[in-house]
N, CA and C atoms as an extended XYZ file, in Angstrom:
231
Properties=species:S:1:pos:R:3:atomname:S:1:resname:S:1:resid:I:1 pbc="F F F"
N        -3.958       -4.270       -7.568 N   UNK     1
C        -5.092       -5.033       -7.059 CA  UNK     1
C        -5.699       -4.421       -5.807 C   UNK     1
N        -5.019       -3.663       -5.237 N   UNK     2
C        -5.404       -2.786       -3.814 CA  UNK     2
C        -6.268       -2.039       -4.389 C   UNK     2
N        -5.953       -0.945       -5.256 N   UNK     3
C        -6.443        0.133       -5.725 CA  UNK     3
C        -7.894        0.607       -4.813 C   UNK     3
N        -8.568       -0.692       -5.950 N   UNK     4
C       -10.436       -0.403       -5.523 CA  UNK     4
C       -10.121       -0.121       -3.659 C   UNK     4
N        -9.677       -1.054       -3.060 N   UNK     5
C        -9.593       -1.369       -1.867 CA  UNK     5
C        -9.367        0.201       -0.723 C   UNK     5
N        -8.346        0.986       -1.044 N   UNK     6
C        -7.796        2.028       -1.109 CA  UNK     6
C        -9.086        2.758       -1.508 C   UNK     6
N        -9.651        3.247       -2.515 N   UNK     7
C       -10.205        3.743       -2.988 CA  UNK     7
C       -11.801        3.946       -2.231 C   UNK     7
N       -12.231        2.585       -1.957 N   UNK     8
C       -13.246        2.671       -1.562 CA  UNK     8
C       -13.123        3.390        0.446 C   UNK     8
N       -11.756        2.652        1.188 N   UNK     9
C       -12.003        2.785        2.648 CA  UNK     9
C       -11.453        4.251        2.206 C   UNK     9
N       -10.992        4.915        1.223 N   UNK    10
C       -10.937        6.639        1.232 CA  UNK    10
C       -11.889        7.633        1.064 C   UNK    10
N       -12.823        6.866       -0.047 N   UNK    11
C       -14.436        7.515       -0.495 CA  UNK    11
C       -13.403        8.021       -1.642 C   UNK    11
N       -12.682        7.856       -2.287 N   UNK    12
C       -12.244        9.153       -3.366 CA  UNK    12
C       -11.675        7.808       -4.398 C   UNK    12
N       -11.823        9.075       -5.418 N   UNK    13
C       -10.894        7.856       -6.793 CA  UNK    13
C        -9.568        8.826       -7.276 C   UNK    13
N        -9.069        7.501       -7.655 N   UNK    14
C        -7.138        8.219       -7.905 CA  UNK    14
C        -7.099        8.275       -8.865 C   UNK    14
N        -7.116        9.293       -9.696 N   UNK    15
C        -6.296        8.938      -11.527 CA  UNK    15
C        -4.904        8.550      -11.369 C   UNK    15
N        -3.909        9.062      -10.242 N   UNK    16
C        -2.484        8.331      -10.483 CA  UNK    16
C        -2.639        7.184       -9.499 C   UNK    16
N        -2.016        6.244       -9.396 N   UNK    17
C        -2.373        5.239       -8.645 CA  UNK    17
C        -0.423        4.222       -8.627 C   UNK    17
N         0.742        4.866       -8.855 N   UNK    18
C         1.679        4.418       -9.444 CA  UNK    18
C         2.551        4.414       -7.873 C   UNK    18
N         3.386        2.879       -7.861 N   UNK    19
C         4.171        2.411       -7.180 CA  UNK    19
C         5.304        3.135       -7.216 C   UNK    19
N         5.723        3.504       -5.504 N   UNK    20
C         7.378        3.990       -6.152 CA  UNK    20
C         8.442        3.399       -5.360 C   UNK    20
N         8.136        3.104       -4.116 N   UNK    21
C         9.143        2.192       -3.507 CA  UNK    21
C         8.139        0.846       -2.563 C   UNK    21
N         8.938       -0.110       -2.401 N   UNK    22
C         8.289       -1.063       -1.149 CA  UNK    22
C         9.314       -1.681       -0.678 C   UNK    22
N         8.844       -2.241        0.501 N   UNK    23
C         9.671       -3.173        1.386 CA  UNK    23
C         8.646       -4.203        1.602 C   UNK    23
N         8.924       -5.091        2.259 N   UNK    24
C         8.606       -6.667        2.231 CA  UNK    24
C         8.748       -6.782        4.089 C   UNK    24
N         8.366       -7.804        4.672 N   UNK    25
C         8.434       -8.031        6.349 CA  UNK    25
C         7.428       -9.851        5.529 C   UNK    25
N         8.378      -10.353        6.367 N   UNK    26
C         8.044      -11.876        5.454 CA  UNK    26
C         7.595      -12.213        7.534 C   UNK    26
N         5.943      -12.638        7.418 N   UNK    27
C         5.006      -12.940        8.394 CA  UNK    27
C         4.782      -14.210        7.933 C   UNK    27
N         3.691      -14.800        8.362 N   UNK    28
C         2.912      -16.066        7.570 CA  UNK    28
C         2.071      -15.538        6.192 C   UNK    28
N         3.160      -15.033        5.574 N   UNK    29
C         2.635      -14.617        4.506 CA  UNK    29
C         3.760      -13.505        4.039 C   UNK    29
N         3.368      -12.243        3.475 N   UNK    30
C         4.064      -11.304        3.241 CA  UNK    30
C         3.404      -10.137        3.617 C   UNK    30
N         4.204       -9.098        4.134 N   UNK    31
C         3.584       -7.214        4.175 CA  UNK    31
C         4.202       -6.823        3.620 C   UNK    31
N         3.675       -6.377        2.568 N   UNK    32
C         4.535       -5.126        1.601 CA  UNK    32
C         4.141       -3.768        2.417 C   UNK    32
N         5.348       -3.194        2.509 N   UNK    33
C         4.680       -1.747        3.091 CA  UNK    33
C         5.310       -0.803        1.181 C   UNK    33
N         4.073       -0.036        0.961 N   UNK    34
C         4.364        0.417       -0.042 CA  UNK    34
C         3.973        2.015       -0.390 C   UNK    34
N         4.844        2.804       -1.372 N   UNK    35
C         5.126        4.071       -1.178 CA  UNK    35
C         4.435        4.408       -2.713 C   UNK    35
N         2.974        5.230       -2.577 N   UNK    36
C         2.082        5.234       -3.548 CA  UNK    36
C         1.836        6.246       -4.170 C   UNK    36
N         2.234        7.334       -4.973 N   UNK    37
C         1.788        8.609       -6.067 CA  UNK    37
C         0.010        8.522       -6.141 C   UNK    37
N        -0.442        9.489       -5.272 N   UNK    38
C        -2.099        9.252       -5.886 CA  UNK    38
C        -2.719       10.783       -6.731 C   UNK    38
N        -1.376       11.721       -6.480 N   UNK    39
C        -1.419       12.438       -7.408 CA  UNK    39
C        -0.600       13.534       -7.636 C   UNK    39
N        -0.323       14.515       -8.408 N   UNK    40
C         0.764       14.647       -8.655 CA  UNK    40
C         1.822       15.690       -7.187 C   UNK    40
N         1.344       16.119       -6.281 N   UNK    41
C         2.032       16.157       -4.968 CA  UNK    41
C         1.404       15.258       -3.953 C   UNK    41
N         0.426       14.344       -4.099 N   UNK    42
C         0.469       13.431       -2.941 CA  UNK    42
C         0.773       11.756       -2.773 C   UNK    42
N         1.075       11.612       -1.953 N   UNK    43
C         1.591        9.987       -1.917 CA  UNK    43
C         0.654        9.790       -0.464 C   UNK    43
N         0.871        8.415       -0.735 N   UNK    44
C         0.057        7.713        0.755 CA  UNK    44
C         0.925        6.317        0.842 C   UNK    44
N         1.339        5.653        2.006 N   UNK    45
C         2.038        4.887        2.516 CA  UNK    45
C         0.830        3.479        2.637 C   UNK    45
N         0.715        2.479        2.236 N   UNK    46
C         0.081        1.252        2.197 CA  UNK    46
C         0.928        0.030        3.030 C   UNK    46
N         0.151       -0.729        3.279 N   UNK    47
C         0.736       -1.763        4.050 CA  UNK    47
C        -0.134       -2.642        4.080 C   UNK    47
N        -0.082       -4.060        2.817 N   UNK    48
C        -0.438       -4.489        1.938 CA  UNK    48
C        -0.190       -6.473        2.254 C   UNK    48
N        -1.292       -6.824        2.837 N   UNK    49
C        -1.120       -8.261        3.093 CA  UNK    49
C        -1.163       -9.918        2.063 C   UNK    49
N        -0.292      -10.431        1.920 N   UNK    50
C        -0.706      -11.501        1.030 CA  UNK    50
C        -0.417      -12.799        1.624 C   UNK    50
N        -1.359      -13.416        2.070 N   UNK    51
C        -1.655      -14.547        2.004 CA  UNK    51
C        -0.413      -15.919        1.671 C   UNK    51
N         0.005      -16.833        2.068 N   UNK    52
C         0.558      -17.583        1.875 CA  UNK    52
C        -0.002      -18.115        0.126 C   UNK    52
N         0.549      -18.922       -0.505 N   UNK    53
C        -0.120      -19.086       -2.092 CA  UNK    53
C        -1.061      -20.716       -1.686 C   UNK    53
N        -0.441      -21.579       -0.679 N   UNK    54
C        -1.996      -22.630       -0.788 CA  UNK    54
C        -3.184      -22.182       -0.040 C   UNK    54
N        -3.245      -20.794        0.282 N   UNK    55
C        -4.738      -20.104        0.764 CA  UNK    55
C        -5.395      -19.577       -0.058 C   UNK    55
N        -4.736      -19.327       -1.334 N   UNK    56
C        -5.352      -18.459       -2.650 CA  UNK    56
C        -6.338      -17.413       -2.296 C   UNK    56
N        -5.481      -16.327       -1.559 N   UNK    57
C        -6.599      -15.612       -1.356 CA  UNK    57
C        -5.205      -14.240       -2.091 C   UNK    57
N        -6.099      -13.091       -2.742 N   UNK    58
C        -5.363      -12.603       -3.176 CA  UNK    58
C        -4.690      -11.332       -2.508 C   UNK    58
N        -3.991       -9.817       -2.675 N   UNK    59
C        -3.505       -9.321       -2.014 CA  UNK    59
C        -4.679       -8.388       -0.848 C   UNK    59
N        -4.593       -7.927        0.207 N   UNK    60
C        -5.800       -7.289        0.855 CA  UNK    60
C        -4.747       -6.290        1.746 C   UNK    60
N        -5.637       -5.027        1.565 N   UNK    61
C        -5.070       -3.749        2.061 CA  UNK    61
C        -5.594       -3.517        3.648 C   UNK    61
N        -4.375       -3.934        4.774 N   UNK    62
C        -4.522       -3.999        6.107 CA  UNK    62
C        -4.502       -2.355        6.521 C   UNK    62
N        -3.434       -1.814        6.677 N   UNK    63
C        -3.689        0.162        6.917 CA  UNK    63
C        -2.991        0.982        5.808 C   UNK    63
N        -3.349        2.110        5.975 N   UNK    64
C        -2.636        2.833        5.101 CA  UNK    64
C        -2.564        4.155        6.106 C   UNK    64
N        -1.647        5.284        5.581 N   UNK    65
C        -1.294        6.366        6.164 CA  UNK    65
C        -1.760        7.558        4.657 C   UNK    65
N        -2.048        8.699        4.833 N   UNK    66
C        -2.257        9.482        3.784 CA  UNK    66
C        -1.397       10.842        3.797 C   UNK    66
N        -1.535       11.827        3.540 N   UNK    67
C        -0.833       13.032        3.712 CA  UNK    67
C         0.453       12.884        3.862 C   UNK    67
N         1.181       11.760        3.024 N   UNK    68
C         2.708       11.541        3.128 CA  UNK    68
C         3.383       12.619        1.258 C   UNK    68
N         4.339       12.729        1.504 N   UNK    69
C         5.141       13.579        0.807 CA  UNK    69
C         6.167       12.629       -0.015 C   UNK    69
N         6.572       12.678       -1.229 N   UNK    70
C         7.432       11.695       -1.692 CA  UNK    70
C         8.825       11.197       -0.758 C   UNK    70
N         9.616       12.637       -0.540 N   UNK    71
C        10.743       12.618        0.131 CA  UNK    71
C        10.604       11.923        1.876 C   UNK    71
N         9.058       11.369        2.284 N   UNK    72
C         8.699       10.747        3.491 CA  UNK    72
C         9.057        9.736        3.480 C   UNK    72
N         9.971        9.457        4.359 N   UNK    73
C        10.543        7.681        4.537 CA  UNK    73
C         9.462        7.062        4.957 C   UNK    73
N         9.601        5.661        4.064 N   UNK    74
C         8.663        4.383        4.283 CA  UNK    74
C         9.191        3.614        5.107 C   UNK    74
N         8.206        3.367        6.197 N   UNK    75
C         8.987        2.725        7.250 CA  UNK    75
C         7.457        1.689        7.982 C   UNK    75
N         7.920        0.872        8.538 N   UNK    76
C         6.968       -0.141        9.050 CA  UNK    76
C         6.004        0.672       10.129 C   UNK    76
N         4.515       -0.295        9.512 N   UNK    77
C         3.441        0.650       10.382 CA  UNK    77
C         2.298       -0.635       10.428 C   UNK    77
């Protein structure tokens, strides 16, 4: 659901777009910080906000990091 989100604050489009690790930080809501394949040597690090569920608002992409490497530890940002 990020994707477009990602996509657009980058100017570029991803043909790989595939999850490979996340962690969670439980706020008034949730941060996924998450570890992203956008192609086949690059990854980018996301950090990914959701909303409590009686706000119905759906997931929204707070920062991201780019030029990360698979073997780059995901770590809070």
């Amino acid at each position: 659901q990020v994707k477009p989100q990602f996509e657009s604050r980058e100017n570029r489009t991803c043909d790989i777009f595939k999850a490979i690790i996340y962690k969670t930080q439980v706020v008034a809501g949730l941060n996924y910080f998450i570890k992203v394949q956008v192609s086949d040597a690059d990854y980018v690090h996301l950090r990914v906000f959701q909303s409590l569920p009686y706000e119905n608002r759906g997931p929204s992409l707070v920062s991201f990091q780019t030029g990360k490497t698979r073997d780059d530890p995901l770590t809070y940002f």
